[in-house]
């Protein structure tokens, strides 16, 4: 009889311990979510090609749900690296926006994953004067003629500019080797804008370029995640 009474008591004790443990874990998880996670943010504006120092960076706590998997978590891991794109104060620093070598050493190193680089002659483009710079993002407008009337449409949105004339992101001239070697360049890079495009967008741009004129509209600077997402999702 005594043994029979002991079994329910033992089971109740085990359940109580398990319940307490579950409550503790739930509270611990809630506390961690409330505290957030530390990420590296930009403490002052950073230019493309700039070598990052401790003065450029700061640690901030943000909600776990808002933290990008690519966000830098410690200042030490990014100090000494180079910014491949301009960054604004307060922006969370993503590792994909940095490089361990000087940007602009070659064009291929600047092309985002899944993208291709396409150059358009400035003679075919009426841009916003000379205000477009490497690292900016633009909308591409196509102007075609039909039945003696011009028609304009937005061909591509939020396109990254890799190079303008002889200047790459980071400030290096991509045509340096051609100029020093003395070999002729049939299409001078002094008259081109190079864009990072998905394969599908590149095909569309070339088609419009063949039948009409292209214009570039400068966009305000901000997150460039849409650029990478579009390139990586393209077949």
mmCIF file of C-alpha atoms in Angstrom:
data_model
loop_
_atom_site.group_PDB
_atom_site.id
_atom_site.type_symbol
_atom_site.label_atom_id
_atom_site.label_comp_id
_atom_site.label_asym_id
_atom_site.label_seq_id
_atom_site.Cartn_x
_atom_site.Cartn_y
_atom_site.Cartn_z
ATOM 1 C CA UNK A 1 0.000 0.000 0.000
ATOM 2 C CA UNK A 2 2.772 2.395 0.917
ATOM 3 C CA UNK A 3 4.567 1.612 -2.348
ATOM 4 C CA UNK A 4 1.381 2.304 -4.332
ATOM 5 C CA UNK A 5 1.044 5.758 -2.747
ATOM 6 C CA UNK A 6 4.689 6.598 -3.427
ATOM 7 C CA UNK A 7 4.399 6.133 -7.205
ATOM 8 C CA UNK A 8 1.870 8.976 -7.798
ATOM 9 C CA UNK A 9 3.907 11.258 -5.567
ATOM 10 C CA UNK A 10 7.091 10.483 -7.519
ATOM 11 C CA UNK A 11 5.324 11.083 -10.846
ATOM 12 C CA UNK A 12 3.954 14.397 -9.589
ATOM 13 C CA UNK A 13 7.426 15.480 -8.498
ATOM 14 C CA UNK A 14 8.889 14.644 -11.918
ATOM 15 C CA UNK A 15 6.126 16.563 -13.685
ATOM 16 C CA UNK A 16 6.666 19.550 -11.397
ATOM 17 C CA UNK A 17 10.394 19.580 -12.180
ATOM 18 C CA UNK A 18 9.735 19.338 -15.919
ATOM 19 C CA UNK A 19 7.171 22.133 -15.726
ATOM 20 C CA UNK A 20 9.603 24.358 -13.862
ATOM 21 C CA UNK A 21 12.329 23.654 -16.406
ATOM 22 C CA UNK A 22 9.994 24.494 -19.297
ATOM 23 C CA UNK A 23 9.006 27.762 -17.632
ATOM 24 C CA UNK A 24 12.656 28.653 -17.054
ATOM 25 C CA UNK A 25 13.573 28.002 -20.684
ATOM 26 C CA UNK A 26 10.601 30.041 -21.890
ATOM 27 C CA UNK A 27 11.580 32.982 -19.702
ATOM 28 C CA UNK A 28 15.202 32.722 -20.796
ATOM 29 C CA UNK A 29 14.155 32.730 -24.441
ATOM 30 C CA UNK A 30 11.876 35.705 -23.924
ATOM 31 C CA UNK A 31 14.663 37.561 -22.168
ATOM 32 C CA UNK A 32 17.092 36.902 -25.011
ATOM 33 C CA UNK A 33 14.564 38.079 -27.598
ATOM 34 C CA UNK A 34 13.925 41.227 -25.572
ATOM 35 C CA UNK A 35 17.619 42.023 -25.248
ATOM 36 C CA UNK A 36 18.251 41.620 -28.990
ATOM 37 C CA UNK A 37 21.550 40.927 -30.680
ATOM 38 C CA UNK A 38 24.642 43.071 -31.164
ATOM 39 C CA UNK A 39 25.490 44.023 -34.760
ATOM 40 C CA UNK A 40 28.044 46.381 -36.279
ATOM 41 C CA UNK A 41 26.655 49.636 -37.652
ATOM 42 C CA UNK A 42 28.277 52.476 -39.579
ATOM 43 C CA UNK A 43 29.179 55.350 -37.244
ATOM 44 C CA UNK A 44 29.812 57.877 -40.025
ATOM 45 C CA UNK A 45 29.447 57.945 -43.827
ATOM 46 C CA UNK A 46 31.846 55.575 -45.604
ATOM 47 C CA UNK A 47 32.953 55.879 -49.227
ATOM 48 C CA UNK A 48 33.357 52.990 -51.637
ATOM 49 C CA UNK A 49 36.940 51.742 -51.495
ATOM 50 C CA UNK A 50 37.534 53.183 -48.012
ATOM 51 C CA UNK A 51 39.475 51.071 -45.506
ATOM 52 C CA UNK A 52 37.359 50.567 -42.395
ATOM 53 C CA UNK A 53 38.680 51.693 -39.003
ATOM 54 C CA UNK A 54 37.263 51.538 -35.486
ATOM 55 C CA UNK A 55 36.178 55.180 -35.855
ATOM 56 C CA UNK A 56 33.869 54.175 -38.721
ATOM 57 C CA UNK A 57 32.073 51.483 -36.727
ATOM 58 C CA UNK A 58 29.961 50.977 -33.612
ATOM 59 C CA UNK A 59 28.052 48.148 -31.931
ATOM 60 C CA UNK A 60 24.282 48.411 -31.548
ATOM 61 C CA UNK A 61 21.644 46.073 -30.144
ATOM 62 C CA UNK A 62 18.736 45.397 -32.488
ATOM 63 C CA UNK A 63 15.827 42.925 -32.291
ATOM 64 C CA UNK A 64 16.831 39.405 -33.246
ATOM 65 C CA UNK A 65 14.133 39.338 -35.928
ATOM 66 C CA UNK A 66 15.662 42.420 -37.592
ATOM 67 C CA UNK A 67 19.239 41.095 -37.697
ATOM 68 C CA UNK A 68 20.453 40.004 -41.132
ATOM 69 C CA UNK A 69 22.405 36.714 -41.212
ATOM 70 C CA UNK A 70 25.112 38.596 -43.124
ATOM 71 C CA UNK A 71 25.441 41.389 -40.535
ATOM 72 C CA UNK A 72 28.867 41.773 -38.940
ATOM 73 C CA UNK A 73 28.713 40.899 -35.235
ATOM 74 C CA UNK A 74 32.071 42.213 -34.007
ATOM 75 C CA UNK A 75 34.068 45.291 -34.934
ATOM 76 C CA UNK A 76 37.282 43.276 -34.962
ATOM 77 C CA UNK A 77 36.139 41.123 -37.883
ATOM 78 C CA UNK A 78 35.657 44.109 -40.223
ATOM 79 C CA UNK A 79 38.393 46.543 -39.182
ATOM 80 C CA UNK A 80 40.952 46.673 -41.993
ATOM 81 C CA UNK A 81 38.514 45.469 -44.655
ATOM 82 C CA UNK A 82 37.446 47.686 -47.577
ATOM 83 C CA UNK A 83 33.965 49.003 -48.329
ATOM 84 C CA UNK A 84 32.830 47.904 -51.784
ATOM 85 C CA UNK A 85 29.826 50.264 -51.734
ATOM 86 C CA UNK A 86 29.069 53.636 -50.126
ATOM 87 C CA UNK A 87 27.489 53.269 -46.679
ATOM 88 C CA UNK A 88 25.410 55.703 -44.639
ATOM 89 C CA UNK A 89 25.610 56.520 -40.936
ATOM 90 C CA UNK A 90 23.422 54.163 -38.910
ATOM 91 C CA UNK A 91 23.387 51.486 -41.592
ATOM 92 C CA UNK A 92 23.908 47.902 -40.444
ATOM 93 C CA UNK A 93 27.181 46.699 -41.925
ATOM 94 C CA UNK A 94 26.727 43.611 -44.090
ATOM 95 C CA UNK A 95 29.788 41.470 -44.769
ATOM 96 C CA UNK A 96 28.831 41.305 -48.462
ATOM 97 C CA UNK A 97 29.528 45.056 -48.652
ATOM 98 C CA UNK A 98 33.159 44.578 -47.629
ATOM 99 C CA UNK A 99 36.223 42.956 -49.147
ATOM 100 C CA UNK A 100 39.601 41.909 -47.809
ATOM 101 C CA UNK A 101 41.300 43.499 -50.810
ATOM 102 C CA UNK A 102 41.133 46.966 -52.349
ATOM 103 C CA UNK A 103 37.970 47.224 -54.481
ATOM 104 C CA UNK A 104 38.455 48.184 -58.088
ATOM 105 C CA UNK A 105 41.495 45.978 -58.694
ATOM 106 C CA UNK A 106 39.393 44.448 -61.470
ATOM 107 C CA UNK A 107 35.822 44.718 -62.631
ATOM 108 C CA UNK A 108 35.033 41.031 -62.148
ATOM 109 C CA UNK A 109 35.631 41.267 -58.395
ATOM 110 C CA UNK A 110 32.911 43.922 -58.109
ATOM 111 C CA UNK A 111 30.113 42.021 -59.873
ATOM 112 C CA UNK A 112 27.523 40.746 -57.338
ATOM 113 C CA UNK A 113 26.888 36.982 -57.318
ATOM 114 C CA UNK A 114 24.528 35.945 -60.114
ATOM 115 C CA UNK A 115 25.002 39.179 -62.060
ATOM 116 C CA UNK A 116 26.804 40.095 -65.266
ATOM 117 C CA UNK A 117 28.402 43.444 -66.142
ATOM 118 C CA UNK A 118 26.956 45.255 -69.161
ATOM 119 C CA UNK A 119 28.396 48.498 -70.549
ATOM 120 C CA UNK A 120 26.343 51.082 -72.424
ATOM 121 C CA UNK A 121 28.006 53.810 -74.473
ATOM 122 C CA UNK A 122 27.402 57.301 -73.111
ATOM 123 C CA UNK A 123 26.751 58.445 -76.676
ATOM 124 C CA UNK A 124 23.631 56.266 -76.477
ATOM 125 C CA UNK A 125 22.699 57.476 -72.998
ATOM 126 C CA UNK A 126 21.416 60.779 -71.748
ATOM 127 C CA UNK A 127 22.095 60.546 -68.019
ATOM 128 C CA UNK A 128 21.758 63.028 -65.181
ATOM 129 C CA UNK A 129 24.818 64.941 -66.311
ATOM 130 C CA UNK A 130 27.969 63.825 -64.503
ATOM 131 C CA UNK A 131 26.245 63.202 -61.187
ATOM 132 C CA UNK A 132 26.123 59.408 -61.564
ATOM 133 C CA UNK A 133 29.069 57.719 -59.860
ATOM 134 C CA UNK A 134 30.207 54.113 -59.332
ATOM 135 C CA UNK A 135 28.188 52.569 -56.516
ATOM 136 C CA UNK A 136 25.040 54.573 -57.317
ATOM 137 C CA UNK A 137 21.777 52.910 -58.349
ATOM 138 C CA UNK A 138 19.718 54.008 -61.322
ATOM 139 C CA UNK A 139 16.522 53.289 -63.201
ATOM 140 C CA UNK A 140 17.022 52.605 -66.913
ATOM 141 C CA UNK A 141 14.483 54.216 -69.226
ATOM 142 C CA UNK A 142 14.048 53.211 -72.848
ATOM 143 C CA UNK A 143 12.820 55.626 -75.527
ATOM 144 C CA UNK A 144 11.538 54.022 -78.712
ATOM 145 C CA UNK A 145 9.812 55.483 -81.761
ATOM 146 C CA UNK A 146 6.580 54.067 -83.101
ATOM 147 C CA UNK A 147 4.408 55.664 -85.788
ATOM 148 C CA UNK A 148 6.517 58.855 -85.679
ATOM 149 C CA UNK A 149 5.865 59.208 -81.936
ATOM 150 C CA UNK A 150 8.374 58.665 -79.150
ATOM 151 C CA UNK A 151 7.398 56.385 -76.295
ATOM 152 C CA UNK A 152 9.301 56.116 -73.012
ATOM 153 C CA UNK A 153 9.090 53.321 -70.459
ATOM 154 C CA UNK A 154 11.067 52.144 -67.463
ATOM 155 C CA UNK A 155 13.077 49.184 -68.706
ATOM 156 C CA UNK A 156 14.892 48.289 -65.468
ATOM 157 C CA UNK A 157 14.627 49.495 -61.882
ATOM 158 C CA UNK A 158 17.191 49.805 -59.105
ATOM 159 C CA UNK A 159 20.274 48.869 -61.132
ATOM 160 C CA UNK A 160 23.746 49.069 -59.577
ATOM 161 C CA UNK A 161 26.379 51.179 -61.380
ATOM 162 C CA UNK A 162 29.729 49.359 -61.349
ATOM 163 C CA UNK A 163 31.724 51.872 -63.376
ATOM 164 C CA UNK A 164 31.395 55.259 -65.041
ATOM 165 C CA UNK A 165 33.869 56.054 -67.803
ATOM 166 C CA UNK A 166 37.305 55.027 -66.485
ATOM 167 C CA UNK A 167 36.301 54.883 -62.822
ATOM 168 C CA UNK A 168 35.288 51.688 -61.028
ATOM 169 C CA UNK A 169 33.799 51.381 -57.555
ATOM 170 C CA UNK A 170 36.844 52.182 -55.469
ATOM 171 C CA UNK A 171 38.271 54.702 -57.931
ATOM 172 C CA UNK A 172 40.475 52.597 -60.224
ATOM 173 C CA UNK A 173 40.467 52.884 -64.017
ATOM 174 C CA UNK A 174 39.456 49.578 -65.649
ATOM 175 C CA UNK A 175 41.136 50.448 -68.950
ATOM 176 C CA UNK A 176 44.575 51.068 -67.443
ATOM 177 C CA UNK A 177 46.126 47.935 -68.938
ATOM 178 C CA UNK A 178 44.845 48.811 -72.416
ATOM 179 C CA UNK A 179 46.182 52.362 -72.225
ATOM 180 C CA UNK A 180 49.644 51.300 -71.064
ATOM 181 C CA UNK A 181 49.912 48.464 -73.580
ATOM 182 C CA UNK A 182 49.194 50.785 -76.487
ATOM 183 C CA UNK A 183 46.546 48.471 -77.929
ATOM 184 C CA UNK A 184 43.573 50.234 -79.514
ATOM 185 C CA UNK A 185 40.278 50.124 -77.684
ATOM 186 C CA UNK A 186 37.462 50.100 -80.264
ATOM 187 C CA UNK A 187 34.894 51.285 -77.712
ATOM 188 C CA UNK A 188 36.513 53.712 -75.318
ATOM 189 C CA UNK A 189 35.617 53.205 -71.660
ATOM 190 C CA UNK A 190 35.712 56.994 -71.369
ATOM 191 C CA UNK A 191 32.215 56.884 -72.891
ATOM 192 C CA UNK A 192 30.547 54.035 -71.042
ATOM 193 C CA UNK A 193 28.459 53.287 -67.990
ATOM 194 C CA UNK A 194 28.772 49.712 -66.698
ATOM 195 C CA UNK A 195 25.782 48.176 -64.920
ATOM 196 C CA UNK A 196 25.341 45.020 -62.804
ATOM 197 C CA UNK A 197 22.423 43.049 -64.237
ATOM 198 C CA UNK A 198 20.858 39.637 -64.085
ATOM 199 C CA UNK A 199 21.128 37.657 -67.313
ATOM 200 C CA UNK A 200 17.464 38.299 -68.108
ATOM 201 C CA UNK A 201 17.813 42.044 -67.457
ATOM 202 C CA UNK A 202 20.962 42.176 -69.595
ATOM 203 C CA UNK A 203 19.100 40.614 -72.519
ATOM 204 C CA UNK A 204 16.269 43.110 -72.162
ATOM 205 C CA UNK A 205 18.675 46.049 -71.982
ATOM 206 C CA UNK A 206 20.488 44.978 -75.150
ATOM 207 C CA UNK A 207 17.187 44.584 -77.006
ATOM 208 C CA UNK A 208 16.021 48.090 -76.079
ATOM 209 C CA UNK A 209 19.469 49.500 -76.859
ATOM 210 C CA UNK A 210 19.188 48.099 -80.385
ATOM 211 C CA UNK A 211 15.813 49.673 -81.177
ATOM 212 C CA UNK A 212 15.861 52.904 -79.187
ATOM 213 C CA UNK A 213 17.717 55.186 -76.810
ATOM 214 C CA UNK A 214 18.515 54.726 -73.139
ATOM 215 C CA UNK A 215 18.373 57.220 -70.318
ATOM 216 C CA UNK A 216 19.472 56.792 -66.703
ATOM 217 C CA UNK A 217 17.567 58.190 -63.736
ATOM 218 C CA UNK A 218 19.524 58.441 -60.483
ATOM 219 C CA UNK A 219 17.918 56.851 -57.396
ATOM 220 C CA UNK A 220 18.449 57.859 -53.777
ATOM 221 C CA UNK A 221 20.907 55.752 -51.833
ATOM 222 C CA UNK A 222 19.582 53.121 -49.449
ATOM 223 C CA UNK A 223 19.461 49.373 -49.098
ATOM 224 C CA UNK A 224 20.748 47.467 -52.102
ATOM 225 C CA UNK A 225 19.386 44.074 -51.058
ATOM 226 C CA UNK A 226 16.898 44.190 -53.949
ATOM 227 C CA UNK A 227 19.788 44.267 -56.419
ATOM 228 C CA UNK A 228 21.374 41.106 -55.048
ATOM 229 C CA UNK A 229 18.024 39.364 -54.657
ATOM 230 C CA UNK A 230 17.062 40.022 -58.273
ATOM 231 C CA UNK A 231 20.397 38.797 -59.603
ATOM 232 C CA UNK A 232 20.500 35.637 -57.481
ATOM 233 C CA UNK A 233 16.905 34.668 -58.302
ATOM 234 C CA UNK A 234 17.453 34.940 -62.048
ATOM 235 C CA UNK A 235 17.892 31.625 -63.920
#
